[in-house]
Every structure is written in structure tokens, then in C-alpha cells.
Coordinates of C-alpha atoms and ligand atoms in Angstrom, one line a residue:
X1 CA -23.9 -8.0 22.3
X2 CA -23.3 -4.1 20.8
X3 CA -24.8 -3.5 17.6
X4 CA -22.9 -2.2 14.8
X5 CA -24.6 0.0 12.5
X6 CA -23.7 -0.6 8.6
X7 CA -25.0 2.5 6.2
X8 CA -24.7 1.2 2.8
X9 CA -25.4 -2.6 1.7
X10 CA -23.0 -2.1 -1.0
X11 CA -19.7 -4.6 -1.9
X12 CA -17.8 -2.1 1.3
X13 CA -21.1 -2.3 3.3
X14 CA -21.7 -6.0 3.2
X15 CA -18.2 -6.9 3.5
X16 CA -18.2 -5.1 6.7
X17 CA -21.4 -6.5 8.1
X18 CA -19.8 -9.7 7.7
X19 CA -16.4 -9.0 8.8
X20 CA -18.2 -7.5 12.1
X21 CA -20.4 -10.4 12.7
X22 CA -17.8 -13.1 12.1
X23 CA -15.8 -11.2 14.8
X24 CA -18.2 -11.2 17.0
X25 CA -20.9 -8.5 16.6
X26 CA -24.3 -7.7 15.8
X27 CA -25.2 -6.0 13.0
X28 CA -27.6 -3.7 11.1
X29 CA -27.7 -2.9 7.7
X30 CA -30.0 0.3 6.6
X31 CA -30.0 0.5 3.0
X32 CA -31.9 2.9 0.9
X33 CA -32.3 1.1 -1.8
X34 CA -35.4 -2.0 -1.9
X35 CA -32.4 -5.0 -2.0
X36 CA -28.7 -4.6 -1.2
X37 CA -25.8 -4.9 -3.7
X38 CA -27.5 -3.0 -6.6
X39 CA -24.2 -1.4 -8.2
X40 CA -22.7 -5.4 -7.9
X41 CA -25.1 -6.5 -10.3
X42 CA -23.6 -3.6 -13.2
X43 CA -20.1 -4.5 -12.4
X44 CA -18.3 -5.6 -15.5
X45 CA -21.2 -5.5 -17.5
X46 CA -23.1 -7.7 -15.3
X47 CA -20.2 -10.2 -15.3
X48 CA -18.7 -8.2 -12.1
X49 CA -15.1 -8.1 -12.1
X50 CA -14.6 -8.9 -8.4
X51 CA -10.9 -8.4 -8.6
X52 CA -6.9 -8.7 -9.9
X53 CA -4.6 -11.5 -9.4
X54 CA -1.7 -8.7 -9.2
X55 CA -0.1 -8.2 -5.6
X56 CA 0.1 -5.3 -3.7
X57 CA 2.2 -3.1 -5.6
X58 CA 0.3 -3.9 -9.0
X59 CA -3.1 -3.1 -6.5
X60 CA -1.6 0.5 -5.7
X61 CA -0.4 1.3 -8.9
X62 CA -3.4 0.7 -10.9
X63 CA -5.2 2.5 -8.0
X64 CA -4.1 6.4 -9.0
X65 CA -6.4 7.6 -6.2
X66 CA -4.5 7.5 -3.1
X67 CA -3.6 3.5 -3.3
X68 CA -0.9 3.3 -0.6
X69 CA -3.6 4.4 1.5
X70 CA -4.7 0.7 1.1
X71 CA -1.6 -0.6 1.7
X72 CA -3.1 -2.2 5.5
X73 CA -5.9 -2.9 4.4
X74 CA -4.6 -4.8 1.2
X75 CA -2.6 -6.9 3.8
X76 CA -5.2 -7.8 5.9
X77 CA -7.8 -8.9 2.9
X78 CA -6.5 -9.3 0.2
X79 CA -7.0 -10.6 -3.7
X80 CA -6.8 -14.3 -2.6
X81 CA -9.5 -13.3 0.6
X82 CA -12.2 -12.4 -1.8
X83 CA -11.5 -15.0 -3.9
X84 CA -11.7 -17.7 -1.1
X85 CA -14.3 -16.2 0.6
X86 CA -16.7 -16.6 -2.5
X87 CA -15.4 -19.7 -2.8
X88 CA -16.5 -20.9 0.7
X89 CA -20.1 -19.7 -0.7
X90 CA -20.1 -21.3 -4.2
X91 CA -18.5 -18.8 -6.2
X92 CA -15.8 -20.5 -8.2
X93 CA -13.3 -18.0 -9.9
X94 CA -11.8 -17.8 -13.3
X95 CA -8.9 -15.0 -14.6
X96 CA -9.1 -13.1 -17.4
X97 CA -7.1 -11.1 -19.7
X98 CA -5.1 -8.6 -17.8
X99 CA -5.7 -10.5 -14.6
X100 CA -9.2 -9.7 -13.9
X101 CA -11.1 -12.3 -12.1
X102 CA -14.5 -12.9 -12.7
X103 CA -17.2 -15.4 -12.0
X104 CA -17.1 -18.4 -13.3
X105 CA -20.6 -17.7 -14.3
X106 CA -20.1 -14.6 -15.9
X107 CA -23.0 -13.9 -13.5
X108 CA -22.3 -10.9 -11.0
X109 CA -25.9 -11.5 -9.2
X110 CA -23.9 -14.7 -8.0
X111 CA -21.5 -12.1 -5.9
X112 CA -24.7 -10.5 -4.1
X113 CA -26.0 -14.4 -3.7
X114 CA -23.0 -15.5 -2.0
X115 CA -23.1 -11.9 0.2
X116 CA -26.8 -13.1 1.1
X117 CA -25.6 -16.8 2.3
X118 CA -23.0 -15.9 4.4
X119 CA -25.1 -13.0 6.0
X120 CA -27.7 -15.4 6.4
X121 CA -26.7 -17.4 9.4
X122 CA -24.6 -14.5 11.3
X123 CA -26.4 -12.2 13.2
X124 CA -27.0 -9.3 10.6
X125 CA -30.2 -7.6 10.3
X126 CA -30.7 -6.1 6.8
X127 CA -33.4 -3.6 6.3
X128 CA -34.0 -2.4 3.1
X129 CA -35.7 1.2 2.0
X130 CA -34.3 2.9 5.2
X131 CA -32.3 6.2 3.9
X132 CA -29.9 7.2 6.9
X133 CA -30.6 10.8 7.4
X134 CA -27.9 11.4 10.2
X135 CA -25.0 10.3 12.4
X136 CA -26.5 10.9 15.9
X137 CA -22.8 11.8 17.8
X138 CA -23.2 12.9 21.7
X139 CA -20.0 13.9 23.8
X140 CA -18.2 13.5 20.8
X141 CA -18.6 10.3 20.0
X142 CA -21.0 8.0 17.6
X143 CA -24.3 7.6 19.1
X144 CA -26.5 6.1 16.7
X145 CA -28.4 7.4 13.2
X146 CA -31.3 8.6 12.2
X147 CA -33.4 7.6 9.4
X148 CA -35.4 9.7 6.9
X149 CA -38.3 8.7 8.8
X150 CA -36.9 10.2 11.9
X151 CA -36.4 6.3 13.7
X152 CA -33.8 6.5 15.8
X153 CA -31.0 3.9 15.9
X154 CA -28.8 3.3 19.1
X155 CA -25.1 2.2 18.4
X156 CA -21.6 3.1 19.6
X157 CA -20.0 2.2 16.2
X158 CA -21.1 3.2 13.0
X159 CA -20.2 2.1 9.3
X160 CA -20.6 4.5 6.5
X161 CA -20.6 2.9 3.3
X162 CA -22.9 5.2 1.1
X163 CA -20.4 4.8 -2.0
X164 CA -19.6 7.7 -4.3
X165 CA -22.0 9.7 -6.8
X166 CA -21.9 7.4 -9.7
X167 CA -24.7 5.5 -11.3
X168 CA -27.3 6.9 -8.7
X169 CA -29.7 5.0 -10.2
X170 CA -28.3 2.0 -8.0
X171 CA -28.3 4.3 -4.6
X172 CA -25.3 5.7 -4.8
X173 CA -26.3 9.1 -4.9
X174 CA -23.5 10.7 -2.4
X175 CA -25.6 11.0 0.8
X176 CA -22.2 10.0 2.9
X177 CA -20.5 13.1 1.7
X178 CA -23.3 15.2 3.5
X179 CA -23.6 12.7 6.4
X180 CA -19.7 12.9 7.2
X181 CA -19.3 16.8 6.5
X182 CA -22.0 17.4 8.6
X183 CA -19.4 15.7 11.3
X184 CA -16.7 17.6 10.1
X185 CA -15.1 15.4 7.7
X186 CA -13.5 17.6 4.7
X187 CA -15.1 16.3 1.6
X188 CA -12.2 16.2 -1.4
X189 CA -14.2 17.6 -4.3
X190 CA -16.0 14.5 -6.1
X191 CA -15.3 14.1 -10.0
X192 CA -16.5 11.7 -12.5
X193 CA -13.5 9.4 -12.9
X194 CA -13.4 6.1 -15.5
X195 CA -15.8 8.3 -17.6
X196 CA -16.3 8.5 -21.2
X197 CA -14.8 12.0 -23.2
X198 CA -16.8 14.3 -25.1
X199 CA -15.2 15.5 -28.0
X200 CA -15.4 18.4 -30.6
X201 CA -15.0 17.0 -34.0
X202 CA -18.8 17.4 -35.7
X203 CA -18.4 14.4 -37.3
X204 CA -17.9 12.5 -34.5
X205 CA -21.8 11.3 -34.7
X206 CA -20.3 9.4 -38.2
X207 CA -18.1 6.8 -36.2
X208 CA -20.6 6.1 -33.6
X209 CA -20.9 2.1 -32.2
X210 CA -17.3 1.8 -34.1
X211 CA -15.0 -0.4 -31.8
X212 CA -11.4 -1.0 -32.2
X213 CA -9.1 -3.4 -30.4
X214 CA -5.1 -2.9 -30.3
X215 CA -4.8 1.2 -30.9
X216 CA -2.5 3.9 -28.7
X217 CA -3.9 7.1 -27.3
X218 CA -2.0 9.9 -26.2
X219 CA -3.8 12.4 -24.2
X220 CA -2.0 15.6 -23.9
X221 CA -2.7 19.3 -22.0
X222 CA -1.3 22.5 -24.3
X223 CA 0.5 19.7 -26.4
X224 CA 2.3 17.9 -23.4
X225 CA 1.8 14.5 -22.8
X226 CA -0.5 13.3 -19.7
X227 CA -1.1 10.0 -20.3
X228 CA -1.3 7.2 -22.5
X229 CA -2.8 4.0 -23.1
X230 CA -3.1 0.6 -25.2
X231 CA -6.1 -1.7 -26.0
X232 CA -9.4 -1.0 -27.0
X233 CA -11.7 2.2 -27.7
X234 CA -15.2 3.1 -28.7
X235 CA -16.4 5.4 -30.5
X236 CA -19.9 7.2 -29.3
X237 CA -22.4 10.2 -30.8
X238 CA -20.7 12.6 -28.8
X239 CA -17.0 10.9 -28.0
X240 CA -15.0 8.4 -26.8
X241 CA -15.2 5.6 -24.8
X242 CA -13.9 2.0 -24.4
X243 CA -11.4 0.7 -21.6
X244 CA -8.2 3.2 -22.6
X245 CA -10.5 6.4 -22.8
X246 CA -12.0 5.4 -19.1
X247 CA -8.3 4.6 -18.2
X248 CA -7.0 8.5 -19.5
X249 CA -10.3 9.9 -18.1
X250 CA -9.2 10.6 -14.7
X251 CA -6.5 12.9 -16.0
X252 CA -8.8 14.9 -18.1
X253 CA -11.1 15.3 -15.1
X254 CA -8.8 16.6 -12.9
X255 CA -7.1 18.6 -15.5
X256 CA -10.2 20.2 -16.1
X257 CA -11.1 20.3 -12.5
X258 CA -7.8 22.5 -11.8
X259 CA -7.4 24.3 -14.9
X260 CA -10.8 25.8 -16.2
X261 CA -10.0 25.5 -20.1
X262 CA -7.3 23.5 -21.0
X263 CA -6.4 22.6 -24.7
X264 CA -6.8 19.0 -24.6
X265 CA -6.1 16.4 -27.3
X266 CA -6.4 12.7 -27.8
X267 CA -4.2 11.5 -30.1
X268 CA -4.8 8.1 -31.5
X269 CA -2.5 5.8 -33.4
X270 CA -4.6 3.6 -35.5
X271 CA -1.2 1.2 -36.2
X272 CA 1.1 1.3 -33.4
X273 CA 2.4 -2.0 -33.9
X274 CA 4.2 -0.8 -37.3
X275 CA 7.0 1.6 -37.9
X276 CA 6.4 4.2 -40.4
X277 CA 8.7 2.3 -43.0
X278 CA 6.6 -1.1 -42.5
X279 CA 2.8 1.3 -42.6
X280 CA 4.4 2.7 -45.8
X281 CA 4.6 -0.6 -47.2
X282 CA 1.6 -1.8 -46.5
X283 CA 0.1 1.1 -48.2
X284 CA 2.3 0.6 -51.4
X285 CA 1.4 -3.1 -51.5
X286 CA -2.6 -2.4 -51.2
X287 CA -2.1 0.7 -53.5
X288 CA -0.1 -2.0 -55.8
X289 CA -3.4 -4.5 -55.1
X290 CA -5.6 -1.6 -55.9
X291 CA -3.7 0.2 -58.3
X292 CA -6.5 1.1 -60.8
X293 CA -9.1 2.0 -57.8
X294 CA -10.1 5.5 -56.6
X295 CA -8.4 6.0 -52.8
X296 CA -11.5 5.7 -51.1
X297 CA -12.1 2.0 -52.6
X298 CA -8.5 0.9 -51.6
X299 CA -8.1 1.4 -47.7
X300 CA -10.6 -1.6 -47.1
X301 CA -7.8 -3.7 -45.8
X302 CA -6.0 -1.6 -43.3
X303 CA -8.8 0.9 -42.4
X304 CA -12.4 0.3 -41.2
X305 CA -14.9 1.3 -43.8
X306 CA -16.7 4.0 -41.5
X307 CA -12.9 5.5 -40.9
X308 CA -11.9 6.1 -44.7
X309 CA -13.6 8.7 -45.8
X310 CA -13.0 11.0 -42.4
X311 CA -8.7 9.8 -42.8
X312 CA -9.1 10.7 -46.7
X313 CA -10.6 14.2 -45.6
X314 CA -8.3 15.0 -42.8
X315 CA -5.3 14.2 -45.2
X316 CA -6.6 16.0 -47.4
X317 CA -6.8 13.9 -50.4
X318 CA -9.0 13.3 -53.0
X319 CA -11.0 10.5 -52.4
X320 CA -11.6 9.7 -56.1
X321 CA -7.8 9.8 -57.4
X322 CA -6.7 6.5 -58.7
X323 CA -4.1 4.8 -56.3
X324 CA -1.8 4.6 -58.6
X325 CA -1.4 8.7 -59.0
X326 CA -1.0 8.9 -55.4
X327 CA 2.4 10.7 -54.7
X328 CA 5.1 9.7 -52.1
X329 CA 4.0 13.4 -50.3
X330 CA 0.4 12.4 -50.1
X331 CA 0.9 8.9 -49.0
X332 CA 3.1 10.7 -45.9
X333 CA -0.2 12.9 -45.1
X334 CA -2.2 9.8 -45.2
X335 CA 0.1 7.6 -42.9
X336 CA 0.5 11.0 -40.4
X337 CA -3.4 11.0 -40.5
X338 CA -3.3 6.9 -39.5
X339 CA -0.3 7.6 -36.6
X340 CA -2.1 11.0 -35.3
X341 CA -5.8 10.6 -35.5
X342 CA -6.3 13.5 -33.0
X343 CA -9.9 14.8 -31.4
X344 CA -10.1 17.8 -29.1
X345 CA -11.3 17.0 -25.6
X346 CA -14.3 19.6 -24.8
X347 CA -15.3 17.6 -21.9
X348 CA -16.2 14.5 -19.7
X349 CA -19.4 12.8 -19.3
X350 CA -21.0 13.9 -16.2
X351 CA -20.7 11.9 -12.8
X352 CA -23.9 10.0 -13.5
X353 CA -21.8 8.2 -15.8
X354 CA -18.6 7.3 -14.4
X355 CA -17.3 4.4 -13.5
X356 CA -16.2 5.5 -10.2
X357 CA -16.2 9.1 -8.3
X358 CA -12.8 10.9 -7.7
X359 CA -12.3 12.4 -4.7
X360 CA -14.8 12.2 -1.2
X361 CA -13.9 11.5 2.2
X362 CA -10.1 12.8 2.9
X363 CA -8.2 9.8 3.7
X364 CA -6.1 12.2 6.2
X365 CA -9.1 12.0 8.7
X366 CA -9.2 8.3 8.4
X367 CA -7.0 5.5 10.2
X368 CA -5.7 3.2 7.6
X369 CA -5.4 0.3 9.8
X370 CA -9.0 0.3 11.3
X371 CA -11.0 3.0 8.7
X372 CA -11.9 4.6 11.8
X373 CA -12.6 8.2 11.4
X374 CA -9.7 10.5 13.3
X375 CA -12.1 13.1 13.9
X376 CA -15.3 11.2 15.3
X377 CA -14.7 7.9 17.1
X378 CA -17.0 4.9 16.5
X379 CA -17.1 6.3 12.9
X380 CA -15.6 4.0 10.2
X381 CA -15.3 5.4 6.5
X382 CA -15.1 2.6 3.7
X383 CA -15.8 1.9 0.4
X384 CA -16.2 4.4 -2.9
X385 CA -17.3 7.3 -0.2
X386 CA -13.9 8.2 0.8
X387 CA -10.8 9.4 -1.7
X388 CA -9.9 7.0 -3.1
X389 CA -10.6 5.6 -7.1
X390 CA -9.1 3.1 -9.2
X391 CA -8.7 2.2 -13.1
X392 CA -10.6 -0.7 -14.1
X393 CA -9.3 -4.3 -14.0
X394 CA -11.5 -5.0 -10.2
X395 CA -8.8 -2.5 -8.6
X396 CA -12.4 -0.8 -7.1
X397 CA -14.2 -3.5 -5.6
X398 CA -11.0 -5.3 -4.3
X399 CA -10.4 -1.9 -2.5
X400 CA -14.4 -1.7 -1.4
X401 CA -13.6 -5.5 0.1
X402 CA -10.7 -4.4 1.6
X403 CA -11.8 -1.8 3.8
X404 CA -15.2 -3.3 4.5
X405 CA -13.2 -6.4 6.1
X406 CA -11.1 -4.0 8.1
X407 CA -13.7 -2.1 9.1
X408 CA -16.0 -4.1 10.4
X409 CA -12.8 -5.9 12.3
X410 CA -11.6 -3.6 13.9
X411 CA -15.0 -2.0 14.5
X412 CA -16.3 -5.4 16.2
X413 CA -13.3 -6.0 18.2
X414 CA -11.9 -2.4 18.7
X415 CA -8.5 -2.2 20.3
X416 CA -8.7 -6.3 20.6
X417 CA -8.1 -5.9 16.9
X418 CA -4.7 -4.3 17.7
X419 CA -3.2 -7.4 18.9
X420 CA -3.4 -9.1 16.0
X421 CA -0.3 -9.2 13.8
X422 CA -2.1 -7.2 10.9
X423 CA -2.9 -4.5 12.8
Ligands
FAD501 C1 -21.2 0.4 -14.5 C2 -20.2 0.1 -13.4 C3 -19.4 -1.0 -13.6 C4 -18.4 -1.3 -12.6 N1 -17.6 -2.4 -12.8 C5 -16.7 -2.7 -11.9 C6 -15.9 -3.9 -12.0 O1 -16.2 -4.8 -12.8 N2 -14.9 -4.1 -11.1 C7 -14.6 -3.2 -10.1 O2 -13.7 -3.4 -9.3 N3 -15.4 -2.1 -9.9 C8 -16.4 -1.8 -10.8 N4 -17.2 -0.7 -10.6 C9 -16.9 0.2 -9.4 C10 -17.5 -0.5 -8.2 O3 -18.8 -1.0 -8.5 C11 -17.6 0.5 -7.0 O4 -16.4 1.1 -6.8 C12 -18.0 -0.3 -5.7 O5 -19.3 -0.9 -5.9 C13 -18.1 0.7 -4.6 O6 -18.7 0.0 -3.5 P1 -19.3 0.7 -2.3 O7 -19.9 -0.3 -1.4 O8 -18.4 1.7 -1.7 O9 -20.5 1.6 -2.9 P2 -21.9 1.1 -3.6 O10 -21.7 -0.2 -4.2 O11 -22.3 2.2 -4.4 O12 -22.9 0.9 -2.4 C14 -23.4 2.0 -1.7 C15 -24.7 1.6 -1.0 O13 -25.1 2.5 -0.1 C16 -26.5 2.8 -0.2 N5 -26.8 4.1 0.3 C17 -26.4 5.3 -0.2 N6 -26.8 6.3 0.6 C18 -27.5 5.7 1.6 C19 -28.2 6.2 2.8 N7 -28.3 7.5 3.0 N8 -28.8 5.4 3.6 C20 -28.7 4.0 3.4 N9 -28.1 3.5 2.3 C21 -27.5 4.3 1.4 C22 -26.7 2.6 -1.7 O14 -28.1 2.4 -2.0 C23 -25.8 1.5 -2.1 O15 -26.5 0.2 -1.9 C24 -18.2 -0.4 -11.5 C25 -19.0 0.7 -11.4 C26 -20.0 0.9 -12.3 C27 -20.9 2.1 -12.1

């Protein structure tokens, strides 16, 4: 039996492994790390949002980063796929809001545990604490690898799934780039993507740990739109985060990427689900409520207490004036203030902290149907490593699952695979 070599034991590296061994092959998994599956168990906040009940086209849409690219891949393994395959190994399911499914556990070590039982009785050897150092290729194709401590594996078909550059703390620290340049892979430049903001407002630091659900953001570039979003944000020491930020973060990244110092602005509505004629009557009737307060002891009910003072200053009102004095012209500040709360974006949180990595592996060198490399045979490229990135909502691990089960196919089966119907 040929051994297949898997670098990686991440969700694309153990997918593959087991995709390869249930078709028929024998497989090794070097991972750096001391266990496998390390960035699973921070998925979702340790709840691990495995993926989205959407079909295909929702899958490519909501994956900005080259998603068409999965469009084989999607077809082969699917939503449904991973969801029966965890199944099979005691992971029931449940959906959530926006179609995310999670767990039924909430628990994403469950995910790994299920990886670990169906690896268990295939023919996968997983080492842990082996860094692949190389991809030994002779005569121009895949040879084998060598580890950091110069041990030399033999096989004609090789897996990289090192992931991208996020969270390296989990092992993803983006040896693959290296490893497949050095084969003569172009690398697409890597970017934090699903990253929190940093913004330049000083007294950003005042709204820090302030959450709020059902607010718009408008990112713009030089007062144009980019991007917008709906739902819920955070507000950090330095910025902004929460799922719409992460969601318009990719934009900023590669607008900065591409233009060194663009004049970018968030723009938040903090009522978008009232017109300006209903907004202005809900101020009148607190005013009316409040009518012999001072502004700043009136906007409890439609503002959150850490957000009055900063709307009060940036309207420039008095915070002291009785409600009751408040003029039609002031009232239209303080409502622009609530409709436009806008921060200047200096930044984005480095890689270290992204969700995901933009950019990597350039999905022109790679065959869609198989993952196989176009430049290096016996090579197969999967997982975060190459270009592609989604938004959150388990668009990222559905697409690591997707082209670990293709891989390791194809990889185990090789043109076999071809006669299938998917392929
Ligand atoms: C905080 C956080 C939360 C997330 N939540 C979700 C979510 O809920 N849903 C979702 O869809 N996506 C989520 N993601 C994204 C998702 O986790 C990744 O896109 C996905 O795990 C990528 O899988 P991968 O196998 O390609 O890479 P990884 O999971 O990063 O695995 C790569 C593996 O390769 C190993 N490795 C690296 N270099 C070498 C080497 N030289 N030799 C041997 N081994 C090596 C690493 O140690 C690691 O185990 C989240 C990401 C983060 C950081």
C-alpha cells in the first residue's frame, strides 16, 4: 500500500487523512504541534461553527476569497457531508441563527473527538511534534519530506495542509507558504482577514467592552461606500470589533494593502430600524418624559449610558441644558450624531489576530477538482494555506472540509478518482 503524506493535522489535514484512507491509502500525519486539531478547539468560541446550512451559491457568496474556486469541491463534500460524517461519529448537529451549525454540545473538542474515532481504525499514523521542514521533489515530482530533524519521509503524494498565519499560537504559523514557494508555487500576499479595526478617535478607550446588537455600519474609502453590514459590534481599547466589523474587515485590509493611506471611515447607525421622522419622535417623547432634566439625564432610554456623553459632545450640545430648551436645530445634530456615528479607520489588527489569512497559495496553480498542485505532481494544496478566505458563519471550515475530502480522494485513488461522476 503507498503512503500518503498529510502536513498539517488541522480540520483540511485530518479531513484528508481520512478521505485517503477510506479510499484506500495509508497515511501519515506530521504535525507540529503536540496534538492535532488545535485551531478546532477556538472555533466559534470553543463552540466551533463546523458549517452553513446554505447551498452552494450562499457557500460562494459568503466566501469573498475566491469561492467559485470551491465550486468542485463543494459538490463533492458538501454541508450535509460534514454534518453526516460527525454524525456517523456521535456528533449530533443543531442550526443556529444565520444558519450556522454547531455542536449540539456547544463543545468544539467533540469535532477533534470524532476526527480521532474515525482515524482510529483506518490506517493513519499520526505523529505529533514533527515540523515538516521540506517537500523532497526528484525528477520533478513529490518524493517525500523532511522534518526539522532532518528524518526523511518517502512518499509519491503529498498533502500540505499547514493553514494560514493566524492564531499561531495553535500552529498555524505559515510554514506552507515557505514549503510551496520553495517549489515554485506563487504565494498571493497573506493579510489578516475577519480582523478587528483600530481606530483614531482618543476616546475610543471610553466605550471599551460596550456591545451592541441590531446597528448598520457603513465602511467607506475617500467617502465612497465599500461595504456594509447589519448585526452586532464591539467596542475594544483601541477599536472595533464584533461580527459586522470582522465581516467589513477584509475590505479594509485589502484597501490598505493596495492603497498605502486611504481615508477610511466607519459609519455607524445606532437606529437603523427608524426613519428620521419616527427617531425624531422618540426623542420628543423622552424629551416630553424628561422635560425638566439636563440632556445628559434624558437619553437613558434610547442610548447606552457609556454612549451619551461622547453623542452629546460630538453634537455639540450642552450636556447640562434642560430638555425642554432643546431646539428643533439641536435635536437634528443629535439624531445626525445617532444615524452617523463615524470613527476613522487607522488600521487592522495584525495577522496574529485574524480570524482567517487573506491570500496564500494561488489557486491558478491548483486543480480544483483534485487540489493537486499544476506545477509539482503528487502535491495537493488544501485548507487555509492556499487563497482562499471566507466571512464567518462556518464558510472556513466547510471550505477546509471540502478540500481535505477531495484531496485525499483524489490523492489515494489518482486518476481512478476521474471516473467517478464528481470528478
Ligand atoms: C479564533 C478563531 C475562530 C474561528 N472560528 C471559526 C468557526 O467557528 N467556523 C469556521 O468555519 N471557521 C472558523 N475559524 C477559521 C478556521 O478555524 C480555519 O479557517 C480552519 O481551521 C483552517 O483549517 P486548516 O486545516 O487549513 O488550518 P489549521 O486548522 O490552522 O491547521 C493547520 C495545521 O498544520 C500544522 N502545521 C503548520 N505548519 C506545519 C509544519 N511545518 N509541519 C507540520 N505541521 C504543521 C499546524 O500546527 C496546524 O495543526 C476560526 C479561526 C480562529 C482563529
Amino acid at each position: 500500500m503507498e503512503q500518503i503524506i498529510v502536513v498539517g493535522g488541522g480540520a483540511a489535514g485530518l479531513m484528508a487523512a481520512y478521505s485517503a484512507a477510506i479510499h484506500g491509502a495509508k497515511v501519515l500525519i506530521l504535525e507540529k504541534m503536540p496534538a492535532v486539531g488545535r485551531k478546532i478547539l477556538i472555533t466559534g468560541k470553543g463552540r466551533c461553527n463546523i458549517t452553513n446550512i446554505c447551498d452552494i451559491t450562499g457557500f460562494i457568496n459568503n466566501i469573498p476569497g475566491n469561492g467559485s474556486f470551491l465550486y468542485s469541491a463543494l459538490n463533492v463534500f458538501n454541508n450535509e457531508d460534514i454534518i453526516a460524517f460527525l454524525g456517523q461519529y456521535g456528533v449530533k448537529t443543531k442550526i443556529e441563527r444565520g444558519g450556522r451549525v454547531f455542536p449540539e454540545t456547544d463543545k468544539a473538542k467533540d469535532v477533534v473527538q470524532a476526527f480521532l474515532s474515525a482515524l482510529k481504525n483506518l490506517p493513519v499514523d499520526i505523529v505529533v511534534g514533527q515540523a515538516v521542514k521540506k517537500i523532497d521533489v526528484r525528477n520533478g515530482k513529490v518524493n517525500g519530506v523532511i522534518t526539522k530533524d532532518d528524518c526523511f519521509h518517502s512518499a509519491q503524494q503529498v498533502i500540505v495542509a499547514t493553514g494560514g498565519a493566524s492564531y499561531p499560537g495553535t500552529g498555524s504559523t505559515g510554514d506552507g507558504y515557505r514549503l510551496t514557494a520553495e517549489l515554485g508555487h506563487t504565494i498571493i500576499p497573506i493579510r489578516p482577514s475577519l480582523v478587528p479595526l483600530e481606530v483614531g478617535e482618543e476616546w475610543i478607550g471610553l466605550l471599551q467592552g460596550l456591545s451592541l446588537r441590531n446597528i448598520s455600519a457603513v465602511l467607506k474609502a475617500d467617502g465612497k461606500v465599500l461595504g456594509h453590514d447589519f448585526g452586532e459590534l464591539l467596542f475594544t481599547h483601541y477599536g472595533l470589533s464584533g461580527p459586522i466589523i470582522l465581516s467589513l474587515s477584509r475590505l479594509v485590509s485589502e484597501m490598505l494593502y493596495h492603497h498605502p493611506k486611504p481615508d477610511l471611515t466607519v459609519e455607524i447607525n445606532l437606529k437603523p430600524a427608524l426613519s428620521d421622522e419616527i427617531l425624531d419622535k422618540r426623542i420628543q417623547r423622552d424629551f416630553a418624559k424628561f422635560s425638566r432634566k439636563a440632556l445628559k439625564n434624558s437619553l437613558g432610554e434610547l442610548l447606552p449610558n457609556k454612549l451619551i456623553s461622547i453623542v452629546i459632545d460630538l453634537a455639540f450640545l450642552e450636556p447640562e441644558k434642560p430638555v425642554n430648551q432643546i431646539s428643533k436645530q439641536e435635536r437634528t445634530r443629535l439624531m445626525d450624531v445617532i444615524q452617523h456615528l463615524t470613527f476613522s479607520v487607522t488600521g487592522v489588527r495584525p495577522i496574529s489576530e485574524a480570524i482567517v489569512t487573506s491570500g496564500g497559495v494561488s489557486v491558478k496553480e491548483i486543480n480544483p477538482k483534485s487540489m493537486e498542485s499544476k506545477i509539482v505532481p503528487g502535491l495537493f494544496l488544501i485548507g487555509e494555506l492556499i487563497d482562499v478566505d471566507g466571512l464567518t458563519g462556518g464558510y472556513n471550515l466547510q471550505a477546509a472540509f471540502s478540500t481535505g475530502y477531495v484531496a485525499g480522494r483524489y490523492a489515494a485513488l489518482g486518476e481512478l478518482a476521474r471516473e467517478h461522476k464528481e470528478f
